[in-house]
PDB file of C-alpha atoms in Angstrom:
ATOM      1  CA  UNK C 182     168.241 100.673 116.581  1.00 42.00           C
ATOM      2  CA  UNK C 183     165.664  99.599 119.343  1.00 44.00           C
ATOM      3  CA  UNK C 184     162.311  97.941 118.053  1.00 47.00           C
ATOM      4  CA  UNK C 185     159.065  99.509 119.360  1.00 47.00           C
ATOM      5  CA  UNK C 186     157.646  96.806 121.201  1.00 50.00           C
ATOM      6  CA  UNK C 187     153.809  96.587 121.187  1.00 46.00           C
ATOM      7  CA  UNK C 188     152.157  95.692 124.619  1.00 54.00           C
ATOM      8  CA  UNK C 189     150.811  92.387 124.771  1.00 54.00           C
ATOM      9  CA  UNK C 190     147.558  93.781 126.304  1.00 52.00           C
ATOM     10  CA  UNK C 191     147.077  95.779 123.000  1.00 45.00           C
ATOM     11  CA  UNK C 192     148.175  92.681 120.769  1.00 47.00           C
ATOM     12  CA  UNK C 193     145.061  90.677 122.397  1.00 52.00           C
ATOM     13  CA  UNK C 194     142.714  93.133 121.487  1.00 47.00           C
ATOM     14  CA  UNK C 195     143.462  93.552 117.841  1.00 47.00           C
ATOM     15  CA  UNK C 196     141.625  90.544 116.547  1.00 51.00           C
ATOM     16  CA  UNK C 197     138.687  92.428 118.006  1.00 47.00           C
ATOM     17  CA  UNK C 198     139.447  95.332 116.784  1.00 46.00           C
ATOM     18  CA  UNK C 199     139.840  94.652 113.027  1.00 49.00           C
ATOM     19  CA  UNK C 200     136.795  91.846 113.128  1.00 49.00           C
ATOM     20  CA  UNK C 201     134.122  93.977 114.584  1.00 49.00           C
ATOM     21  CA  UNK C 202     131.216  93.663 112.435  1.00 48.00           C
ATOM     22  CA  UNK C 203     129.549  96.997 110.901  1.00 43.00           C
ATOM     23  CA  UNK C 204     126.957  98.795 113.238  1.00 44.00           C
ATOM     24  CA  UNK C 205     123.321  97.430 112.135  1.00 41.00           C
ATOM     25  CA  UNK C 206     120.984 100.530 110.257  1.00 42.00           C
ATOM     26  CA  UNK C 207     119.193 101.959 112.993  1.00 48.00           C
ATOM     27  CA  UNK C 208     115.514 100.774 112.450  1.00 46.00           C
ATOM     28  CA  UNK C 209     113.367 104.447 112.096  1.00 57.00           C
ATOM     29  CA  UNK C 210     111.241 105.035 115.431  1.00 72.00           C
ATOM     30  CA  UNK C 211     107.447 105.428 114.455  1.00 80.00           C
ATOM     31  CA  UNK C 212     105.960 108.191 113.758  1.00 86.00           C
ATOM     32  CA  UNK C 213     103.652 109.019 116.667  1.00 92.00           C
ATOM     33  CA  UNK C 214     100.721 111.829 116.956  1.00 92.00           C
ATOM     34  CA  UNK C 215     100.039 113.242 120.310  1.00 94.00           C
ATOM     35  CA  UNK C 216      96.899 114.528 121.373  1.00 94.00           C
ATOM     36  CA  UNK C 217      97.800 118.165 119.989  1.00 96.00           C
ATOM     37  CA  UNK C 218      98.556 116.336 116.726  1.00 97.00           C
ATOM     38  CA  UNK C 219      96.954 114.003 114.421  1.00 96.00           C
ATOM     39  CA  UNK C 220      97.329 112.132 111.111  1.00 96.00           C
ATOM     40  CA  UNK C 221      95.349 112.457 107.818  1.00 96.00           C
ATOM     41  CA  UNK C 222      93.893 109.172 107.329  1.00 94.00           C
ATOM     42  CA  UNK C 223      92.251 109.457 103.748  1.00 93.00           C
ATOM     43  CA  UNK C 224      93.733 110.338 100.714  1.00 90.00           C
ATOM     44  CA  UNK C 225      93.290 113.800  98.942  1.00 92.00           C
ATOM     45  CA  UNK C 226      91.426 114.941 102.205  1.00 95.00           C
ATOM     46  CA  UNK C 227      90.033 118.645 101.828  1.00 96.00           C
ATOM     47  CA  UNK C 228      91.537 121.835 103.499  1.00 97.00           C
ATOM     48  CA  UNK C 229      89.097 124.549 103.914  1.00 97.00           C
ATOM     49  CA  UNK C 230      89.483 128.058 105.170  1.00 96.00           C
ATOM     50  CA  UNK C 231      86.683 129.098 107.416  1.00 94.00           C
ATOM     51  CA  UNK C 232      85.082 132.514 106.356  1.00 93.00           C
ATOM     52  CA  UNK C 233      81.874 133.226 108.857  1.00 90.00           C
ATOM     53  CA  UNK C 234      80.941 129.870 109.487  1.00 88.00           C
ATOM     54  CA  UNK C 235      81.121 129.032 105.665  1.00 93.00           C
ATOM     55  CA  UNK C 236      83.896 126.892 104.128  1.00 96.00           C
ATOM     56  CA  UNK C 237      86.116 127.792 101.558  1.00 96.00           C
ATOM     57  CA  UNK C 238      88.200 125.150  99.545  1.00 96.00           C
ATOM     58  CA  UNK C 239      91.871 125.959 100.217  1.00 95.00           C
ATOM     59  CA  UNK C 240      93.310 122.479  98.661  1.00 95.00           C
ATOM     60  CA  UNK C 241      94.342 118.746  99.688  1.00 95.00           C
ATOM     61  CA  UNK C 242      96.105 117.059 102.050  1.00 95.00           C
ATOM     62  CA  UNK C 243      97.924 113.643 101.259  1.00 93.00           C
ATOM     63  CA  UNK C 244      97.067 110.804 103.252  1.00 94.00           C
ATOM     64  CA  UNK C 245     100.020 109.822 106.049  1.00 94.00           C
ATOM     65  CA  UNK C 246     100.659 113.786 106.452  1.00 95.00           C
ATOM     66  CA  UNK C 247     100.898 115.042 109.855  1.00 96.00           C
ATOM     67  CA  UNK C 248      99.435 117.931 111.906  1.00 97.00           C
ATOM     68  CA  UNK C 249      99.136 120.202 114.951  1.00 97.00           C
ATOM     69  CA  UNK C 250      95.703 120.595 115.861  1.00 97.00           C
ATOM     70  CA  UNK C 251      95.323 124.667 116.738  1.00 96.00           C
ATOM     71  CA  UNK C 252      91.870 124.329 118.644  1.00 93.00           C
ATOM     72  CA  UNK C 253      88.398 123.191 119.334  1.00 94.00           C
ATOM     73  CA  UNK C 254      86.268 121.490 116.887  1.00 95.00           C
ATOM     74  CA  UNK C 255      83.216 123.728 114.930  1.00 95.00           C
ATOM     75  CA  UNK C 256      80.588 122.501 113.104  1.00 95.00           C
ATOM     76  CA  UNK C 257      79.756 123.589 109.352  1.00 95.00           C
ATOM     77  CA  UNK C 258      78.421 122.605 106.364  1.00 95.00           C
ATOM     78  CA  UNK C 259      80.405 120.226 103.593  1.00 93.00           C
ATOM     79  CA  UNK C 260      78.047 119.130 100.703  1.00 90.00           C
ATOM     80  CA  UNK C 261      75.055 119.816 102.389  1.00 92.00           C
ATOM     81  CA  UNK C 262      75.732 117.633 105.687  1.00 94.00           C
ATOM     82  CA  UNK C 263      76.808 119.280 108.879  1.00 95.00           C
ATOM     83  CA  UNK C 264      79.957 118.112 109.759  1.00 96.00           C
ATOM     84  CA  UNK C 265      82.515 118.599 112.999  1.00 96.00           C
ATOM     85  CA  UNK C 266      85.954 120.506 111.842  1.00 97.00           C
ATOM     86  CA  UNK C 267      89.169 121.296 113.529  1.00 97.00           C
ATOM     87  CA  UNK C 268      91.823 124.280 112.571  1.00 97.00           C
ATOM     88  CA  UNK C 269      95.352 122.638 111.911  1.00 97.00           C
ATOM     89  CA  UNK C 270      98.723 123.642 111.042  1.00 97.00           C
ATOM     90  CA  UNK C 271     100.765 121.913 108.546  1.00 96.00           C
ATOM     91  CA  UNK C 272     104.442 121.742 108.566  1.00 95.00           C
ATOM     92  CA  UNK C 273     104.622 124.196 106.060  1.00 94.00           C
ATOM     93  CA  UNK C 274     103.119 126.887 108.352  1.00 95.00           C
ATOM     94  CA  UNK C 275      99.691 126.997 105.991  1.00 95.00           C
ATOM     95  CA  UNK C 276      96.942 126.163 108.383  1.00 97.00           C
ATOM     96  CA  UNK C 277      93.101 125.700 107.582  1.00 97.00           C
ATOM     97  CA  UNK C 278      90.000 123.178 108.804  1.00 97.00           C
ATOM     98  CA  UNK C 279      89.411 119.775 108.329  1.00 97.00           C
ATOM     99  CA  UNK C 280      87.087 117.177 109.022  1.00 97.00           C
ATOM    100  CA  UNK C 281      87.712 115.923 112.929  1.00 96.00           C
ATOM    101  CA  UNK C 282      86.574 112.432 111.890  1.00 94.00           C
ATOM    102  CA  UNK C 283      89.197 111.777 108.816  1.00 95.00           C
ATOM    103  CA  UNK C 284      92.220 112.819 111.140  1.00 96.00           C
ATOM    104  CA  UNK C 285      93.214 110.615 113.872  1.00 96.00           C
ATOM    105  CA  UNK C 286      95.290 111.930 117.014  1.00 95.00           C
ATOM    106  CA  UNK C 287      97.043 109.742 120.159  1.00 95.00           C
ATOM    107  CA  UNK C 288      98.328 107.420 117.123  1.00 95.00           C
ATOM    108  CA  UNK C 289     101.305 105.673 115.633  1.00 96.00           C
ATOM    109  CA  UNK C 290     101.256 105.737 111.503  1.00 96.00           C
ATOM    110  CA  UNK C 291     101.363 102.344 110.458  1.00 96.00           C
ATOM    111  CA  UNK C 292     100.985 100.169 106.793  1.00 96.00           C
ATOM    112  CA  UNK C 293      98.975  96.847 106.446  1.00 96.00           C
ATOM    113  CA  UNK C 294     101.901  93.840 105.004  1.00 96.00           C
ATOM    114  CA  UNK C 295      99.758  91.196 104.514  1.00 93.00           C
ATOM    115  CA  UNK C 296      97.843  90.757 101.274  1.00 90.00           C
ATOM    116  CA  UNK C 297      94.922  90.662 103.438  1.00 88.00           C
ATOM    117  CA  UNK C 298      94.511  91.192 107.357  1.00 92.00           C
ATOM    118  CA  UNK C 299      91.725  90.121 108.868  1.00 94.00           C
ATOM    119  CA  UNK C 300      89.444  92.485 110.706  1.00 96.00           C
ATOM    120  CA  UNK C 301      88.194  91.554 114.133  1.00 96.00           C
ATOM    121  CA  UNK C 302      85.523  93.278 116.364  1.00 95.00           C
ATOM    122  CA  UNK C 303      87.428  92.580 119.341  1.00 95.00           C
ATOM    123  CA  UNK C 304      91.117  92.071 120.652  1.00 95.00           C
ATOM    124  CA  UNK C 305      90.539  88.251 120.956  1.00 94.00           C
ATOM    125  CA  UNK C 306      91.059  85.061 118.049  1.00 94.00           C
ATOM    126  CA  UNK C 307      87.082  84.173 118.345  1.00 95.00           C
ATOM    127  CA  UNK C 308      86.057  88.276 117.185  1.00 95.00           C
ATOM    128  CA  UNK C 309      87.189  87.738 113.637  1.00 95.00           C
ATOM    129  CA  UNK C 310      84.497  88.805 111.016  1.00 95.00           C
ATOM    130  CA  UNK C 311      84.318  88.296 107.242  1.00 94.00           C
ATOM    131  CA  UNK C 312      86.039  91.194 106.398  1.00 93.00           C
ATOM    132  CA  UNK C 313      89.640  92.111 105.474  1.00 93.00           C
ATOM    133  CA  UNK C 314      91.775  95.098 104.755  1.00 93.00           C
ATOM    134  CA  UNK C 315      94.548  94.947 101.802  1.00 92.00           C
ATOM    135  CA  UNK C 316      97.981  94.850 101.879  1.00 92.00           C
ATOM    136  CA  UNK C 317      99.201  98.571 101.400  1.00 93.00           C
ATOM    137  CA  UNK C 318      96.367 100.454 103.355  1.00 94.00           C
ATOM    138  CA  UNK C 319      97.555 102.792 105.754  1.00 95.00           C
ATOM    139  CA  UNK C 320      96.279 102.560 109.166  1.00 96.00           C
ATOM    140  CA  UNK C 321      96.395 104.516 112.656  1.00 96.00           C
ATOM    141  CA  UNK C 322      97.040 102.525 115.222  1.00 96.00           C
ATOM    142  CA  UNK C 323      95.640 103.545 118.800  1.00 94.00           C
ATOM    143  CA  UNK C 324      98.873 104.328 120.908  1.00 88.00           C
ATOM    144  CA  UNK C 325      97.502 102.706 124.204  1.00 89.00           C
ATOM    145  CA  UNK C 326      97.819  98.876 122.112  1.00 86.00           C
ATOM    146  CA  UNK C 327     100.628  99.440 120.091  1.00 75.00           C
ATOM    147  CA  UNK C 328     102.915  96.253 120.543  1.00 81.00           C
ATOM    148  CA  UNK C 329     100.094  94.326 121.957  1.00 90.00           C
ATOM    149  CA  UNK C 330      98.907  91.045 119.866  1.00 93.00           C
ATOM    150  CA  UNK C 331      96.095  92.699 118.516  1.00 96.00           C
ATOM    151  CA  UNK C 332      96.224  96.191 117.732  1.00 96.00           C
ATOM    152  CA  UNK C 333      93.131  99.102 117.492  1.00 96.00           C
ATOM    153  CA  UNK C 334      93.209 101.139 114.071  1.00 96.00           C
ATOM    154  CA  UNK C 335      91.353 103.393 112.181  1.00 95.00           C
ATOM    155  CA  UNK C 336      92.018 103.442 108.615  1.00 92.00           C
ATOM    156  CA  UNK C 337      90.364 103.700 105.074  1.00 88.00           C
ATOM    157  CA  UNK C 338      89.956 100.729 102.978  1.00 86.00           C
ATOM    158  CA  UNK C 339      91.142 101.803  99.531  1.00 82.00           C
ATOM    159  CA  UNK C 340      89.585  98.780  97.775  1.00 79.00           C
ATOM    160  CA  UNK C 341      86.047  99.079  99.559  1.00 81.00           C
ATOM    161  CA  UNK C 342      86.301 102.646  99.985  1.00 84.00           C
ATOM    162  CA  UNK C 343      85.155 102.695 103.586  1.00 87.00           C
ATOM    163  CA  UNK C 344      86.287 104.099 106.663  1.00 90.00           C
ATOM    164  CA  UNK C 345      87.076 101.465 109.313  1.00 93.00           C
ATOM    165  CA  UNK C 346      87.229 102.940 112.596  1.00 92.00           C
ATOM    166  CA  UNK C 347      88.080 101.529 116.079  1.00 93.00           C
ATOM    167  CA  UNK C 348      88.769  98.048 114.535  1.00 95.00           C
ATOM    168  CA  UNK C 349      91.238  95.472 115.507  1.00 97.00           C
ATOM    169  CA  UNK C 350      94.280  93.772 113.326  1.00 96.00           C
ATOM    170  CA  UNK C 351      97.094  90.925 114.146  1.00 95.00           C
ATOM    171  CA  UNK C 352     100.243  93.176 114.996  1.00 94.00           C
ATOM    172  CA  UNK C 353     102.035  91.145 112.881  1.00 94.00           C
ATOM    173  CA  UNK C 354     100.340  91.895 109.805  1.00 94.00           C
ATOM    174  CA  UNK C 355     101.116  95.855 110.655  1.00 96.00           C
ATOM    175  CA  UNK C 356     104.173  97.421 110.397  1.00 96.00           C
ATOM    176  CA  UNK C 357     104.708 100.788 111.939  1.00 95.00           C
ATOM    177  CA  UNK C 358     108.226 101.423 110.489  1.00 95.00           C
ATOM    178  CA  UNK C 359     108.710 104.750 108.626  1.00 95.00           C
ATOM    179  CA  UNK C 360     110.229 103.285 105.426  1.00 96.00           C
ATOM    180  CA  UNK C 361     107.632 100.559 105.332  1.00 97.00           C
ATOM    181  CA  UNK C 362     104.599 103.560 105.668  1.00 96.00           C
ATOM    182  CA  UNK C 363     106.244 106.060 103.404  1.00 96.00           C
ATOM    183  CA  UNK C 364     106.967 103.635 100.910  1.00 96.00           C
ATOM    184  CA  UNK C 365     103.667 102.252 100.524  1.00 96.00           C
ATOM    185  CA  UNK C 366     101.858 105.939 100.559  1.00 95.00           C
ATOM    186  CA  UNK C 367     104.443 106.707  97.481  1.00 96.00           C
ATOM    187  CA  UNK C 368     103.432 103.535  95.911  1.00 94.00           C
ATOM    188  CA  UNK C 369      99.386 104.587  96.371  1.00 91.00           C
ATOM    189  CA  UNK C 370     100.176 108.065  94.945  1.00 92.00           C
ATOM    190  CA  UNK C 371     101.935 106.541  91.870  1.00 93.00           C
ATOM    191  CA  UNK C 372      99.008 103.686  91.348  1.00 90.00           C
ATOM    192  CA  UNK C 373      96.598 107.078  91.535  1.00 88.00           C
ATOM    193  CA  UNK C 374      98.517 109.370  89.475  1.00 89.00           C
ATOM    194  CA  UNK C 375      97.800 109.251  85.451  1.00 89.00           C
ATOM    195  CA  UNK C 376     100.521 111.269  84.627  1.00 93.00           C
ATOM    196  CA  UNK C 377     104.183 109.146  83.692  1.00 92.00           C
ATOM    197  CA  UNK C 378     106.579 111.907  84.974  1.00 94.00           C
ATOM    198  CA  UNK C 379     104.701 112.144  88.451  1.00 95.00           C
ATOM    199  CA  UNK C 380     104.466 108.437  88.648  1.00 95.00           C
ATOM    200  CA  UNK C 381     108.032 107.922  88.184  1.00 95.00           C
ATOM    201  CA  UNK C 382     109.305 110.848  90.846  1.00 96.00           C
ATOM    202  CA  UNK C 383     106.844 109.138  93.162  1.00 96.00           C
ATOM    203  CA  UNK C 384     108.474 105.327  92.699  1.00 96.00           C
ATOM    204  CA  UNK C 385     112.063 106.891  92.451  1.00 96.00           C
ATOM    205  CA  UNK C 386     111.757 108.726  95.410  1.00 96.00           C
ATOM    206  CA  UNK C 387     110.532 105.678  97.452  1.00 96.00           C
ATOM    207  CA  UNK C 388     113.129 103.895  96.286  1.00 96.00           C
ATOM    208  CA  UNK C 389     116.101 106.084  96.792  1.00 97.00           C
ATOM    209  CA  UNK C 390     114.638 107.274 100.326  1.00 96.00           C
ATOM    210  CA  UNK C 391     113.535 104.413 101.979  1.00 96.00           C
ATOM    211  CA  UNK C 392     115.981 101.407 100.731  1.00 95.00           C
ATOM    212  CA  UNK C 393     114.873  99.815 103.601  1.00 93.00           C
ATOM    213  CA  UNK C 394     111.509  98.938 103.229  1.00 96.00           C
ATOM    214  CA  UNK C 395     110.012  95.496 102.854  1.00 95.00           C
ATOM    215  CA  UNK C 396     107.801  96.946  99.644  1.00 96.00           C
ATOM    216  CA  UNK C 397     110.987  97.586  97.777  1.00 96.00           C
ATOM    217  CA  UNK C 398     110.316  94.674  95.457  1.00 95.00           C
ATOM    218  CA  UNK C 399     106.979  96.228  94.583  1.00 94.00           C
ATOM    219  CA  UNK C 400     108.750  99.318  93.973  1.00 95.00           C
ATOM    220  CA  UNK C 401     111.204  98.246  91.277  1.00 95.00           C
ATOM    221  CA  UNK C 402     108.351  96.047  89.502  1.00 94.00           C
ATOM    222  CA  UNK C 403     106.536  99.261  89.279  1.00 94.00           C
ATOM    223  CA  UNK C 404     109.020 101.478  88.254  1.00 94.00           C
ATOM    224  CA  UNK C 405     110.011  98.778  85.425  1.00 93.00           C
ATOM    225  CA  UNK C 406     107.037  98.565  84.266  1.00 91.00           C
ATOM    226  CA  UNK C 407     106.782 102.199  83.935  1.00 88.00           C
ATOM    227  CA  UNK C 408     109.730 102.530  82.326  1.00 84.00           C
ATOM    228  CA  UNK C 409     109.627  99.825  79.913  1.00 82.00           C
ATOM    229  CA  UNK C 410     108.937 100.475  76.088  1.00 77.00           C
ATOM    230  CA  UNK C 411     105.319 100.360  75.354  1.00 69.00           C
ATOM    231  CA  UNK C 412     104.000  98.600  72.429  1.00 67.00           C
ATOM    232  CA  UNK C 413     102.892 100.703  69.263  1.00 62.00           C
ATOM    233  CA  UNK C 414      99.079 100.642  68.909  1.00 65.00           C
ATOM    234  CA  UNK C 415      97.491  99.069  66.317  1.00 61.00           C
ATOM    235  CA  UNK C 416      97.347 100.783  63.046  1.00 65.00           C
ATOM    236  CA  UNK C 417      93.406 102.205  62.097  1.00 75.00           C
ATOM    237  CA  UNK C 418      93.018 101.234  58.406  1.00 86.00           C
ATOM    238  CA  UNK C 419      89.853 102.477  56.855  1.00 90.00           C
ATOM    239  CA  UNK C 420      87.446  99.360  55.988  1.00 91.00           C
ATOM    240  CA  UNK C 421      84.286  98.508  53.932  1.00 92.00           C
ATOM    241  CA  UNK C 422      82.176  95.465  53.895  1.00 89.00           C
ATOM    242  CA  UNK C 423      82.912  92.604  52.490  1.00 89.00           C
ATOM    243  CA  UNK C 424      80.542  89.703  53.864  1.00 86.00           C
ATOM    244  CA  UNK C 425      81.133  86.226  51.935  1.00 90.00           C
ATOM    245  CA  UNK C 426      82.642  83.315  52.663  1.00 93.00           C
ATOM    246  CA  UNK C 427      86.348  82.222  51.587  1.00 94.00           C
ATOM    247  CA  UNK C 428      89.118  79.219  52.369  1.00 94.00           C
ATOM    248  CA  UNK C 429      92.703  79.699  53.620  1.00 94.00           C
ATOM    249  CA  UNK C 430      94.859  78.542  50.876  1.00 93.00           C
ATOM    250  CA  UNK C 431      97.774  77.565  52.788  1.00 92.00           C
ATOM    251  CA  UNK C 432      98.756  75.712  56.211  1.00 92.00           C
ATOM    252  CA  UNK C 433      99.765  77.903  59.049  1.00 92.00           C
ATOM    253  CA  UNK C 434      97.658  81.298  58.368  1.00 94.00           C
ATOM    254  CA  UNK C 435      98.329  83.810  61.058  1.00 94.00           C
ATOM    255  CA  UNK C 436      95.284  85.348  62.435  1.00 95.00           C
ATOM    256  CA  UNK C 437      95.989  88.715  64.012  1.00 94.00           C
ATOM    257  CA  UNK C 438      93.950  91.107  66.330  1.00 91.00           C
ATOM    258  CA  UNK C 439      94.512  94.008  63.968  1.00 91.00           C
ATOM    259  CA  UNK C 440      94.934  94.404  60.416  1.00 93.00           C
ATOM    260  CA  UNK C 441      98.923  95.010  60.471  1.00 91.00           C
ATOM    261  CA  UNK C 442     101.533  92.395  60.906  1.00 89.00           C
ATOM    262  CA  UNK C 443     103.986  94.523  62.241  1.00 87.00           C
ATOM    263  CA  UNK C 444     101.870  96.298  65.454  1.00 85.00           C
ATOM    264  CA  UNK C 445      99.100  93.270  64.695  1.00 88.00           C
ATOM    265  CA  UNK C 446      99.402  90.189  67.685  1.00 90.00           C
ATOM    266  CA  UNK C 447      99.060  86.634  66.082  1.00 93.00           C
ATOM    267  CA  UNK C 448      95.944  85.414  67.849  1.00 93.00           C
ATOM    268  CA  UNK C 449      96.427  81.866  66.229  1.00 92.00           C
ATOM    269  CA  UNK C 450      97.269  80.383  63.249  1.00 92.00           C
ATOM    270  CA  UNK C 451      94.986  78.658  60.717  1.00 93.00           C
ATOM    271  CA  UNK C 452      94.960  75.349  59.009  1.00 93.00           C
ATOM    272  CA  UNK C 453      94.876  75.015  54.766  1.00 93.00           C
ATOM    273  CA  UNK C 454      91.308  74.712  53.671  1.00 92.00           C
ATOM    274  CA  UNK C 455      89.510  76.073  56.838  1.00 92.00           C
ATOM    275  CA  UNK C 456      86.207  78.016  55.788  1.00 93.00           C
ATOM    276  CA  UNK C 457      85.892  81.545  57.566  1.00 94.00           C
ATOM    277  CA  UNK C 458      82.604  83.979  57.552  1.00 94.00           C
ATOM    278  CA  UNK C 459      84.288  87.422  56.636  1.00 95.00           C
ATOM    279  CA  UNK C 460      82.778  90.367  58.010  1.00 94.00           C
ATOM    280  CA  UNK C 461      84.339  93.099  56.267  1.00 95.00           C
ATOM    281  CA  UNK C 462      88.105  94.153  54.596  1.00 94.00           C
ATOM    282  CA  UNK C 463      90.612  96.921  54.529  1.00 95.00           C
ATOM    283  CA  UNK C 464      89.764  99.419  51.450  1.00 94.00           C
ATOM    284  CA  UNK C 465      93.080  99.833  50.563  1.00 93.00           C
ATOM    285  CA  UNK C 466      95.530  96.776  49.779  1.00 93.00           C
ATOM    286  CA  UNK C 467      98.778  95.834  51.363  1.00 94.00           C
ATOM    287  CA  UNK C 468     101.900  94.692  50.103  1.00 93.00           C
ATOM    288  CA  UNK C 469     103.580  91.751  52.365  1.00 92.00           C
ATOM    289  CA  UNK C 470     105.879  89.154  51.542  1.00 88.00           C
ATOM    290  CA  UNK C 471     105.662  90.094  47.665  1.00 90.00           C
ATOM    291  CA  UNK C 472     101.737  89.979  47.494  1.00 93.00           C
ATOM    292  CA  UNK C 473      99.743  92.852  47.100  1.00 93.00           C
ATOM    293  CA  UNK C 474      96.388  92.418  48.936  1.00 95.00           C
ATOM    294  CA  UNK C 475      93.425  93.532  51.590  1.00 95.00           C
ATOM    295  CA  UNK C 476      93.317  92.579  54.916  1.00 95.00           C
ATOM    296  CA  UNK C 477      90.206  90.565  56.188  1.00 96.00           C
ATOM    297  CA  UNK C 478      87.901  90.624  59.346  1.00 95.00           C
ATOM    298  CA  UNK C 479      86.416  87.150  59.960  1.00 95.00           C
ATOM    299  CA  UNK C 480      83.972  85.831  62.048  1.00 91.00           C
ATOM    300  CA  UNK C 481      85.229  82.895  64.219  1.00 90.00           C
ATOM    301  CA  UNK C 482      87.935  82.384  65.263  1.00 91.00           C
ATOM    302  CA  UNK C 483      87.715  86.172  65.235  1.00 93.00           C
ATOM    303  CA  UNK C 484      90.506  88.293  63.754  1.00 94.00           C
ATOM    304  CA  UNK C 485      92.292  89.539  60.984  1.00 95.00           C
ATOM    305  CA  UNK C 486      94.048  87.567  58.093  1.00 96.00           C
ATOM    306  CA  UNK C 487      95.561  89.059  55.376  1.00 96.00           C
ATOM    307  CA  UNK C 488      94.307  88.542  51.842  1.00 94.00           C
ATOM    308  CA  UNK C 489      97.064  86.484  50.423  1.00 94.00           C
ATOM    309  CA  UNK C 490      96.408  83.666  52.800  1.00 94.00           C
ATOM    310  CA  UNK C 491      92.833  83.388  51.707  1.00 94.00           C
ATOM    311  CA  UNK C 492      90.573  82.458  48.355  1.00 92.00           C
ATOM    312  CA  UNK C 493      87.311  81.882  47.116  1.00 89.00           C
ATOM    313  CA  UNK C 494      85.947  78.193  48.238  1.00 85.00           C
ATOM    314  CA  UNK C 495      85.942  75.550  45.430  1.00 76.00           C
TER     315      UNK C 495
END
């Protein structure tokens, strides 16, 4: 039987073919708004309808949403103040009006990645101000400065609750990677929500849909804290006045933050013979370790002590 011969040229290529590294995961392209679109730059931006010049509320828009601009701005009154409003269309097709100064066109959506990014009045090192903008703040980078050492941005400081318009940040403290931006938006939405189901949905979506985000450690920590078992609240028990002085009758008497040895937290331990000022006691007595007694609240150190560990002074 004749053997099939592998051409020498193919043999030479085999090491290259079998050892080629897997292609790197492509970095998503930045999300850009042109002259006919704009980003929402504040959380819960009101969306309005317009009825004969009067605004009609239609809901709110999330920070970072990209809107199509439909025409010229017009003036209208909101909460007694006159502002410019521009007609917009969402990706869903719904239309409405938003304040012109709270949506930014010709820009790149980004997020602050340093703990506190210094704000500059001008694009040079000598123009640093005393102000900063915190990590996770969503900003819109003016397109003409994208990629420069100093970038001009507009954004809302979620801590100071102020709009920062046309200020400068150093480029290395900001990311326009969509995974970072969207993960930051979802993390902020989770932090702002008071509904556990909604918080879980925001965090889970961010981790699943944006695995390349540099905020993944914070997302995982937030989700772990959200799903961790919550300690039972201290038991509320009826009390009555019991002013007086008592003394600890044994060593290592536990001082609790609540009159319950199961749900209360131990604050300190007291030595035998310590005089304590009693302020009140529980109306009922409780059985603990073969002893039946009420709980006593003492002044200093402040907390609750089980009555079986106290005695009248000699």
